[in-house]
Coordinates of C-alpha atoms in Angstrom, one line a residue:
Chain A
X207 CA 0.0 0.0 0.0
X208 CA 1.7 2.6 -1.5
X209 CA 0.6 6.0 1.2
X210 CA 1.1 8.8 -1.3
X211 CA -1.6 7.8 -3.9
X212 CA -4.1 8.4 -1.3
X213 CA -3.2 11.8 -0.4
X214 CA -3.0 13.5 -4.1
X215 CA -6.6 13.3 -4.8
X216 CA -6.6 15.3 -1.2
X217 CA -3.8 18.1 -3.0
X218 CA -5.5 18.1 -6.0
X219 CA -8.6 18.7 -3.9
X220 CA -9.2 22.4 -4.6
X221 CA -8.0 22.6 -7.8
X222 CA -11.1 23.6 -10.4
X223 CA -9.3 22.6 -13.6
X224 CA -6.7 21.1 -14.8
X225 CA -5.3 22.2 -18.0
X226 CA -1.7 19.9 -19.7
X227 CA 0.4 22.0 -22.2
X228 CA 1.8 19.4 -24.7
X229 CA 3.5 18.9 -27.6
X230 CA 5.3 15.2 -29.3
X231 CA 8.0 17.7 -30.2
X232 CA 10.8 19.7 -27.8
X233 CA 11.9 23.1 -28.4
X234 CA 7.9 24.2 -30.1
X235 CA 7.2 26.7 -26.8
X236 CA 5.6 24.7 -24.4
X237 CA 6.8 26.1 -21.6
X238 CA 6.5 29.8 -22.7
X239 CA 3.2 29.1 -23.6
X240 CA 2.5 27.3 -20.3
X241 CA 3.5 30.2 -18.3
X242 CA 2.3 33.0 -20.2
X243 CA -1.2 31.2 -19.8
X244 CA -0.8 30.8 -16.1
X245 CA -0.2 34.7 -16.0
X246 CA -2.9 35.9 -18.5
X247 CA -5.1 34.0 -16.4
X248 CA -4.2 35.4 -12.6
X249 CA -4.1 39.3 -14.6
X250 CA -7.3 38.3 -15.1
X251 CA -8.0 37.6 -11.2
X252 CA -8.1 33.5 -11.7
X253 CA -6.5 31.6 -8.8
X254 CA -3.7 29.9 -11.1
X255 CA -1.0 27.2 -10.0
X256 CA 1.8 26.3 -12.8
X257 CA 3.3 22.6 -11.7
X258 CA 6.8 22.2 -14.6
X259 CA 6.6 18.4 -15.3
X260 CA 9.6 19.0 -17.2
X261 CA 12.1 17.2 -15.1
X262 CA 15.3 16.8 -17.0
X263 CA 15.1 20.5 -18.4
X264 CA 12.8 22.5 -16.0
X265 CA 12.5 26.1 -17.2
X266 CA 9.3 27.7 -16.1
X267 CA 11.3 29.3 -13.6
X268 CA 14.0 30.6 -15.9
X269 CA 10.6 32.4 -18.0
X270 CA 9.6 33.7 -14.6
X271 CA 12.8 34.6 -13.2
X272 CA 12.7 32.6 -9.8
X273 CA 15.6 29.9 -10.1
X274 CA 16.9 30.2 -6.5
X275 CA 13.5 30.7 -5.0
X276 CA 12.6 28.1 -2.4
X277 CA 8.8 26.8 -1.8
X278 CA 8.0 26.8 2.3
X279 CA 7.4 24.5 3.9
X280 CA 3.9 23.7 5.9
X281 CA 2.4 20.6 6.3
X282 CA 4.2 20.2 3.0
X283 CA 5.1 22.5 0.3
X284 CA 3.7 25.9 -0.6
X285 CA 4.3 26.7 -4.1
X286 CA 6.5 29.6 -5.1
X287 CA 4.4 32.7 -5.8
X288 CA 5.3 34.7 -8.4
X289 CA 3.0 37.6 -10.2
X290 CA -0.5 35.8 -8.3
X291 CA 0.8 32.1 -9.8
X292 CA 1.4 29.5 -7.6
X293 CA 4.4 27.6 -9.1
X294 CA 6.6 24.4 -8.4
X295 CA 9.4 23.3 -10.2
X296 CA 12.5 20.7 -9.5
X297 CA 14.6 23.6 -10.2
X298 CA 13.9 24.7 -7.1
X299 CA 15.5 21.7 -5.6
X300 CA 17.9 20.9 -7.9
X301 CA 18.7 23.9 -9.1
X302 CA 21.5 23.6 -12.4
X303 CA 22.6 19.8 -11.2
X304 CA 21.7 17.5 -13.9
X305 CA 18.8 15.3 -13.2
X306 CA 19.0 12.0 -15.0
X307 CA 16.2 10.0 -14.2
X308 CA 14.8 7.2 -15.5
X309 CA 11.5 6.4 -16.8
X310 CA 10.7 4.9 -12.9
X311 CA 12.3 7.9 -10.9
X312 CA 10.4 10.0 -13.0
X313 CA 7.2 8.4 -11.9
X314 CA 8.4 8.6 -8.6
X315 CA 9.1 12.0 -8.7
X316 CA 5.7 13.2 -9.8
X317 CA 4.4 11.2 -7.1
X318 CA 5.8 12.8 -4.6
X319 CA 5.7 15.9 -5.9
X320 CA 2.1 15.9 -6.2
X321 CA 1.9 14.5 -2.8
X322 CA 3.8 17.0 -0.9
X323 CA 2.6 20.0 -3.0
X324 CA 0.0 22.3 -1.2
X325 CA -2.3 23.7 -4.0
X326 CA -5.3 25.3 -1.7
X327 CA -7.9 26.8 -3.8
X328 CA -7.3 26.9 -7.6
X329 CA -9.6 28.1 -10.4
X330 CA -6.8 26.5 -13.0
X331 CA -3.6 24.5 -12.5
X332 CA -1.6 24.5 -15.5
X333 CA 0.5 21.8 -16.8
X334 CA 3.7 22.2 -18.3
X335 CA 4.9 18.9 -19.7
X336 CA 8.2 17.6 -21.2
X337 CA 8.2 16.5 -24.8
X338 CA 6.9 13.4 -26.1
X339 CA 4.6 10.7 -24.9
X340 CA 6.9 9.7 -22.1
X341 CA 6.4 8.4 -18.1
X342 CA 5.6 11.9 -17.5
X343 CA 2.8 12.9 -19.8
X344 CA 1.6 9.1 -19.4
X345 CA 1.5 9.6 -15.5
X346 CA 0.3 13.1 -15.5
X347 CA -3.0 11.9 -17.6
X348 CA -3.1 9.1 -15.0
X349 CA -2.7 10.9 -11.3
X350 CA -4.3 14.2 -12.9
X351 CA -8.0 13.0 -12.4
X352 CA -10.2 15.1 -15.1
X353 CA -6.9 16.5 -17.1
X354 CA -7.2 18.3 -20.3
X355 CA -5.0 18.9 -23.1
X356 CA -3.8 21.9 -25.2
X357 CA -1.9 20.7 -28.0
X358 CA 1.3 23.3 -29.2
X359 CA 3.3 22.7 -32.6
X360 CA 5.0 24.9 -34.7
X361 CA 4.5 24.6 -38.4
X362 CA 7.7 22.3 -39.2
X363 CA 6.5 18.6 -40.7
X364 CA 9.0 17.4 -37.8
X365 CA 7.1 18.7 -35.3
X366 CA 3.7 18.1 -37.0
X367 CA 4.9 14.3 -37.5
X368 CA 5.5 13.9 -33.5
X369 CA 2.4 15.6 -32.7
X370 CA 0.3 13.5 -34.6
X371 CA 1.3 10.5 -32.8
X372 CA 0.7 12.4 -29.0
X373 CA -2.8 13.2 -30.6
X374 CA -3.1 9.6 -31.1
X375 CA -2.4 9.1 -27.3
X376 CA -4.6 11.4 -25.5
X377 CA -7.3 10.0 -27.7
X378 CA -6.5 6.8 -26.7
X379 CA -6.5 7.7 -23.6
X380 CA -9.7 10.0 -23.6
X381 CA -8.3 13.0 -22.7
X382 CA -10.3 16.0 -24.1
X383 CA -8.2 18.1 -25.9
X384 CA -8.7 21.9 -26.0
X385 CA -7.1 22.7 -29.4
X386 CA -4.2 22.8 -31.0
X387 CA -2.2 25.9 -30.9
X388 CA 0.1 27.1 -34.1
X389 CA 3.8 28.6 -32.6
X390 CA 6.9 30.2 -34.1
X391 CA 4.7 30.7 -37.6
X392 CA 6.9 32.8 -39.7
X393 CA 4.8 32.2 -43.1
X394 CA 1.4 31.6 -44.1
X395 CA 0.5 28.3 -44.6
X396 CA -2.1 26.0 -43.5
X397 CA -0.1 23.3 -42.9
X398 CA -1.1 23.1 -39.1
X399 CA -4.8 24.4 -39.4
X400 CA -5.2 21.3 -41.7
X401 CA -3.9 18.8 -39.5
X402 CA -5.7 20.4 -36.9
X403 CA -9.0 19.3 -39.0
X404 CA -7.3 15.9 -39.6
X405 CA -6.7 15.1 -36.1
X406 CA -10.6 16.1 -35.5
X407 CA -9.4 18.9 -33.4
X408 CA -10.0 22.6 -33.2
X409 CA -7.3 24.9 -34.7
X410 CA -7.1 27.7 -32.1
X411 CA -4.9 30.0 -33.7
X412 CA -1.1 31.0 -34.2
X413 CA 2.0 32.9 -32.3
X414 CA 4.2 34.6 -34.2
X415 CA 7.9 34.1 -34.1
X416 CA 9.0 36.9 -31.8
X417 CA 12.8 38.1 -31.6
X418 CA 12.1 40.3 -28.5
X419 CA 11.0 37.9 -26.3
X420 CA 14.1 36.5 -25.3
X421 CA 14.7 39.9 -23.6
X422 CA 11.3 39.6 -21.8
X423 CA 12.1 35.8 -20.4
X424 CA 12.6 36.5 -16.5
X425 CA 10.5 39.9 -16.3
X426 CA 6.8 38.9 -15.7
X427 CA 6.1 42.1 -16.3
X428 CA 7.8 42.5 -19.7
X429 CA 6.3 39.2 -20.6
X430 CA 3.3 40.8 -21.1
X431 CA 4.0 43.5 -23.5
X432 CA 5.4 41.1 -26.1
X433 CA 3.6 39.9 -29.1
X434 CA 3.1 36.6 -28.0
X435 CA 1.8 37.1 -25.5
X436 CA -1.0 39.9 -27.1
X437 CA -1.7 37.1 -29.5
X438 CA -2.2 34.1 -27.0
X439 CA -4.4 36.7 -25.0
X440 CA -6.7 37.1 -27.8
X441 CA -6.7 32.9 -28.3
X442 CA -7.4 32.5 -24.8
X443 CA -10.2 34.5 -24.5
X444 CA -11.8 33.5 -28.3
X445 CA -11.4 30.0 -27.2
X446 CA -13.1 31.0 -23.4
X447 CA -9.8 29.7 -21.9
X448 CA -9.7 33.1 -19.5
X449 CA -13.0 33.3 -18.4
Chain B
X144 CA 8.4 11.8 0.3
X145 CA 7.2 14.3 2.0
X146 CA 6.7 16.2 4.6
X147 CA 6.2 14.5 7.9
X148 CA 2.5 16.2 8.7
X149 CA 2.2 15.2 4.7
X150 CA 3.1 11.9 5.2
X151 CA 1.2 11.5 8.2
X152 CA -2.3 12.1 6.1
X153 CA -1.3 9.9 3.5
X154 CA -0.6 6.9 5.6
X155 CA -3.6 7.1 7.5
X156 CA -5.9 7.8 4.4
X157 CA -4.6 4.6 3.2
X158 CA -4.6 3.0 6.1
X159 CA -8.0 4.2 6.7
X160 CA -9.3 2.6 2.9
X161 CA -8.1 -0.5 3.2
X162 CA -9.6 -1.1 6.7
X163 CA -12.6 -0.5 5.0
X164 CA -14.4 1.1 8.1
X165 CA -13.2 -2.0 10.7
X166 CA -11.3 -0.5 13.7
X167 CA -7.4 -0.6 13.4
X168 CA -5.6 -2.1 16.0
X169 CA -1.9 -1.6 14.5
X170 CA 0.0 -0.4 11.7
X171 CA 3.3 -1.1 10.9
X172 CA 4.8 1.2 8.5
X173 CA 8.1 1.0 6.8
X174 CA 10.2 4.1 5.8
X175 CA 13.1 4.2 3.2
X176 CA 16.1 6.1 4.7
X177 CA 16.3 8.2 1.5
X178 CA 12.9 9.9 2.6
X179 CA 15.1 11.1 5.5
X180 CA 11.7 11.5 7.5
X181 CA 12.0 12.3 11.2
X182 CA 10.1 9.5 12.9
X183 CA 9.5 11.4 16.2
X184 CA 7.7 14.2 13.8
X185 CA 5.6 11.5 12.2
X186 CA 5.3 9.8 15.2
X187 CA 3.6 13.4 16.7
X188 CA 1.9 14.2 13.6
X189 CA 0.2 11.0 12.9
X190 CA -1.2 10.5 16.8
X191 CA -2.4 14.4 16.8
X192 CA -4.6 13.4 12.9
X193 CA -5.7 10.0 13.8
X194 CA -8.1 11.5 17.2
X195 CA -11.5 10.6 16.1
X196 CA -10.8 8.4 13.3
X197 CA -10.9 4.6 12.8
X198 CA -7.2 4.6 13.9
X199 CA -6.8 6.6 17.0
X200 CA -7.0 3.3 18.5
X201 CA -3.7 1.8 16.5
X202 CA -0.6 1.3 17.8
X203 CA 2.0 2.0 15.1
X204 CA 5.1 1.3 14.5
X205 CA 8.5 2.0 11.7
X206 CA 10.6 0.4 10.7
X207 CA 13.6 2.3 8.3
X208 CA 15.2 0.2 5.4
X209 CA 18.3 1.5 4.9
X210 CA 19.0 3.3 1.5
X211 CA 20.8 1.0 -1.2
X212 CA 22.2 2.1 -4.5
X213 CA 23.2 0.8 -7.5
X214 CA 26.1 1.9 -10.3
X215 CA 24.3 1.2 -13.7
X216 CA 27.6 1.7 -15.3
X217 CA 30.1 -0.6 -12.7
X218 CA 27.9 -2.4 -10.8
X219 CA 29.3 -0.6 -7.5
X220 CA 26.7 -0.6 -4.5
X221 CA 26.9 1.9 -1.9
X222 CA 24.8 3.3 0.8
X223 CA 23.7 6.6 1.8
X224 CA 26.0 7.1 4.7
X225 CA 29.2 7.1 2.1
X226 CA 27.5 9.8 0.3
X227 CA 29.1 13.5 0.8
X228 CA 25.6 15.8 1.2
X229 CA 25.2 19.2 2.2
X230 CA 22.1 20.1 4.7
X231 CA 20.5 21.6 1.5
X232 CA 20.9 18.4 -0.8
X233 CA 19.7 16.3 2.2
X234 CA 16.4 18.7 2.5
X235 CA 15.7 18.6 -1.2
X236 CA 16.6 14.6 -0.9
X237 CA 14.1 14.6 2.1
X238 CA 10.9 16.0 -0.4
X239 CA 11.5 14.6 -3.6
X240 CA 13.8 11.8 -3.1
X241 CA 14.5 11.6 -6.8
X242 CA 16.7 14.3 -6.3
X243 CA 19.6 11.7 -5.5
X244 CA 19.9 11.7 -9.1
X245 CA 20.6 15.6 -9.0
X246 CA 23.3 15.7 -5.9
X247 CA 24.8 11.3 -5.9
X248 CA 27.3 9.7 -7.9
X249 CA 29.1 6.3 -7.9
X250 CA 31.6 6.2 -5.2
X251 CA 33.5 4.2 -7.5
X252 CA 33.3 5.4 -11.0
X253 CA 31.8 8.8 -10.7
X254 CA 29.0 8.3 -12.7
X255 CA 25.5 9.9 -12.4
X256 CA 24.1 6.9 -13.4
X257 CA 22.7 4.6 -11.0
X258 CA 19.5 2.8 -9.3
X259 CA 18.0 2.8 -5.8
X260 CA 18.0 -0.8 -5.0
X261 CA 16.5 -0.2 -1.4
X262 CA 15.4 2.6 1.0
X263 CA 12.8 4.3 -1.1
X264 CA 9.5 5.2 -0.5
X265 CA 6.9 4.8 2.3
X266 CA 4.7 1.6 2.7
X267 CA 2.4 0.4 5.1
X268 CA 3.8 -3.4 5.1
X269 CA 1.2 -4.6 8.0
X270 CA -2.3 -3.3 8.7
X271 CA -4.6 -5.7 12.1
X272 CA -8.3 -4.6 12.2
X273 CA -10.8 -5.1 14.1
X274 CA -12.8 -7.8 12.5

């Protein structure tokens, strides 16, 4: 009897909804779009949480700037708050030491992370998950009871090719997916919008490619005035995602 | 895992399911040394949450299985104990006890590499009810 299954559902207890950022493909924006979405929605006075699955390259706080920040500790964890959004990380822990765990360690490590994390009240937790259709994403859709996806890609056929078979899983595995979200498009095509329609999915829009934001990654606040950002604002809210 | 006050819900949640509503007399639990949990803590935490519950009754008891590991790359085993930590790797240990991987190596080879054989994890490895 394994104690710390019976306690997540308890975590997980006040959390609304539960909303994973995938993609089959690295390096497509997962995590910028993950955290820009966590902090749209607390602007708009949403209780938000932001849990980085990514264990063997955790970044959400590198977009936030809070490596270095430690979560307290009460009857568990509280998540690091940054900008209203609750957020927990590895980094936190590990800070820059590698992390090379396998596919077990990893399943361990979102156990306990989910069983030592103190949410409280949440309208949304969002999900950032590492690429592919690994322990993670597999144990996220399993421990995350009611999970839904929102698919990212960029436009390349490489990314489009890895996507289509992480559609194939969270179908499989009856998770509703939200829509699929277009990144980095520097061109018009319709490349992803078609897919999109292939898959049976809704194409909720497209980012552009934006050179300024690496000067915004670690500034909240200048997160906010870049492109991206406007753009995924006006997705959000078209697709009811901030309301 | 965890947090002792943590880890003192989630052991008598479980506990508390698989009686299945029968009275519990005892528990035995067992605790890997790499959750580094402070039994006296637990020990406190678990008889202050179990008052008025189907276990303030039970008597329990820990047991601590020493942590074990494994070199993937020369077969070396070591324990915890011949590890160098700092009090902030042995914190971070004591949460998310994957983050060995982050701060261990072989004491051997060096390498990053390796499996815990033992000493992970909490388990309830005996459970007398009532019944």
């Amino acid at each position: 009897m394994d104690p710390r299954l019976a306690v997540i559902p308890f975590r997980l207890g006040g959390v609304k909804r539960i909303i994973v950022v995938c993609s089959g493909k690295g390096g497509v924006g997962k995590t910028l779009i993950s955290t820009l979405f966590a902090l749209l929605a607390s602007q708009r006075g949403k209780r938000v949480g932001l849990l980085d699955l990514d264990f063997h390259g955790p970044s959400v706080s590198v977009v936030l700037g809070c490596r270095g920040c430690t979560p307290l500790e009460d009857k568990g964890l509280i998540p690091v708050e940054v900008a209203g959004v609750k957020v927990m990380s590895l980094d936190f822990f590990a800070g820059s030491a590698p992390l090379p765990l396998r596919g077990r360690d990893a399943t361990e490590a979102l156990i306990e992370l989910l069983a030592v994390t103190r949410w409280g009240e949440l309208d949304l937790l969002v999900v950032d998950s590492p690429p592919g259709t690994g322990d993670e994403l597999l144990d996220a859709v399993r421990l995350l009871k009611g999970v839904e996806a929102l698919v990212v890609t960029t436009p390349s056929k490489l990314a489009l090719s890895s996507v289509s078979r992480l559609v194939g899983l969270l179908k499989a595995a009856r998770v509703p997916v939200l829509g699929v979200l277009e990144n980095m498009r520097v061109e018009d095509d319709v490349n992803v919008q078609r897919m999109a329609a292939e898959w049976g999915l809704v194409y909720l829009g497209w980012l552009p490619y934006d050179r300024d934001l690496e000067r915004a990654l670690g500034d909240p606040s200048a997160l906010f005035s870049t492109s991206v950002s406007r753009s995924l604002e006006r997705i959000l809210e078209t697709a009811n995602l901030l309301a | 895992m965890v947090h002792e006050w943590a880890l003192a819900e989630a052991v008598l949640a479980t506990a508390s399911r698989a009686a299945g509503g029968k009275i519990v007399k005892s528990l035995k639990v067992v605790l890997g040394e790499l959750q580094n949990v402070d039994v006296e803590i637990l020990r406190f935490a678990i008889s202050e949450l179990k008052r008025g519950t189907d276990l303030e009754a039970a008597e329990v008891e820990f047991e601590v299985e020493p942590a074990v590991f494994k070199c993937e790359v020369c077969g070396t085993e070591w324990r915890l104990d011949d590890a160098l930590l700092n009090d902030r790797e042995r914190e971070a240990i004591h949460f998310v006890p994957e983050l060995a991987h982050a701060f261990l190596k072989c004491t051997s080879c060096g390498s990053p590499d390796f499996r815990v054989v033992k000493g992970r994890g909490v388990w309830i490895k005996e459970l007398v009810s009532n019944g």
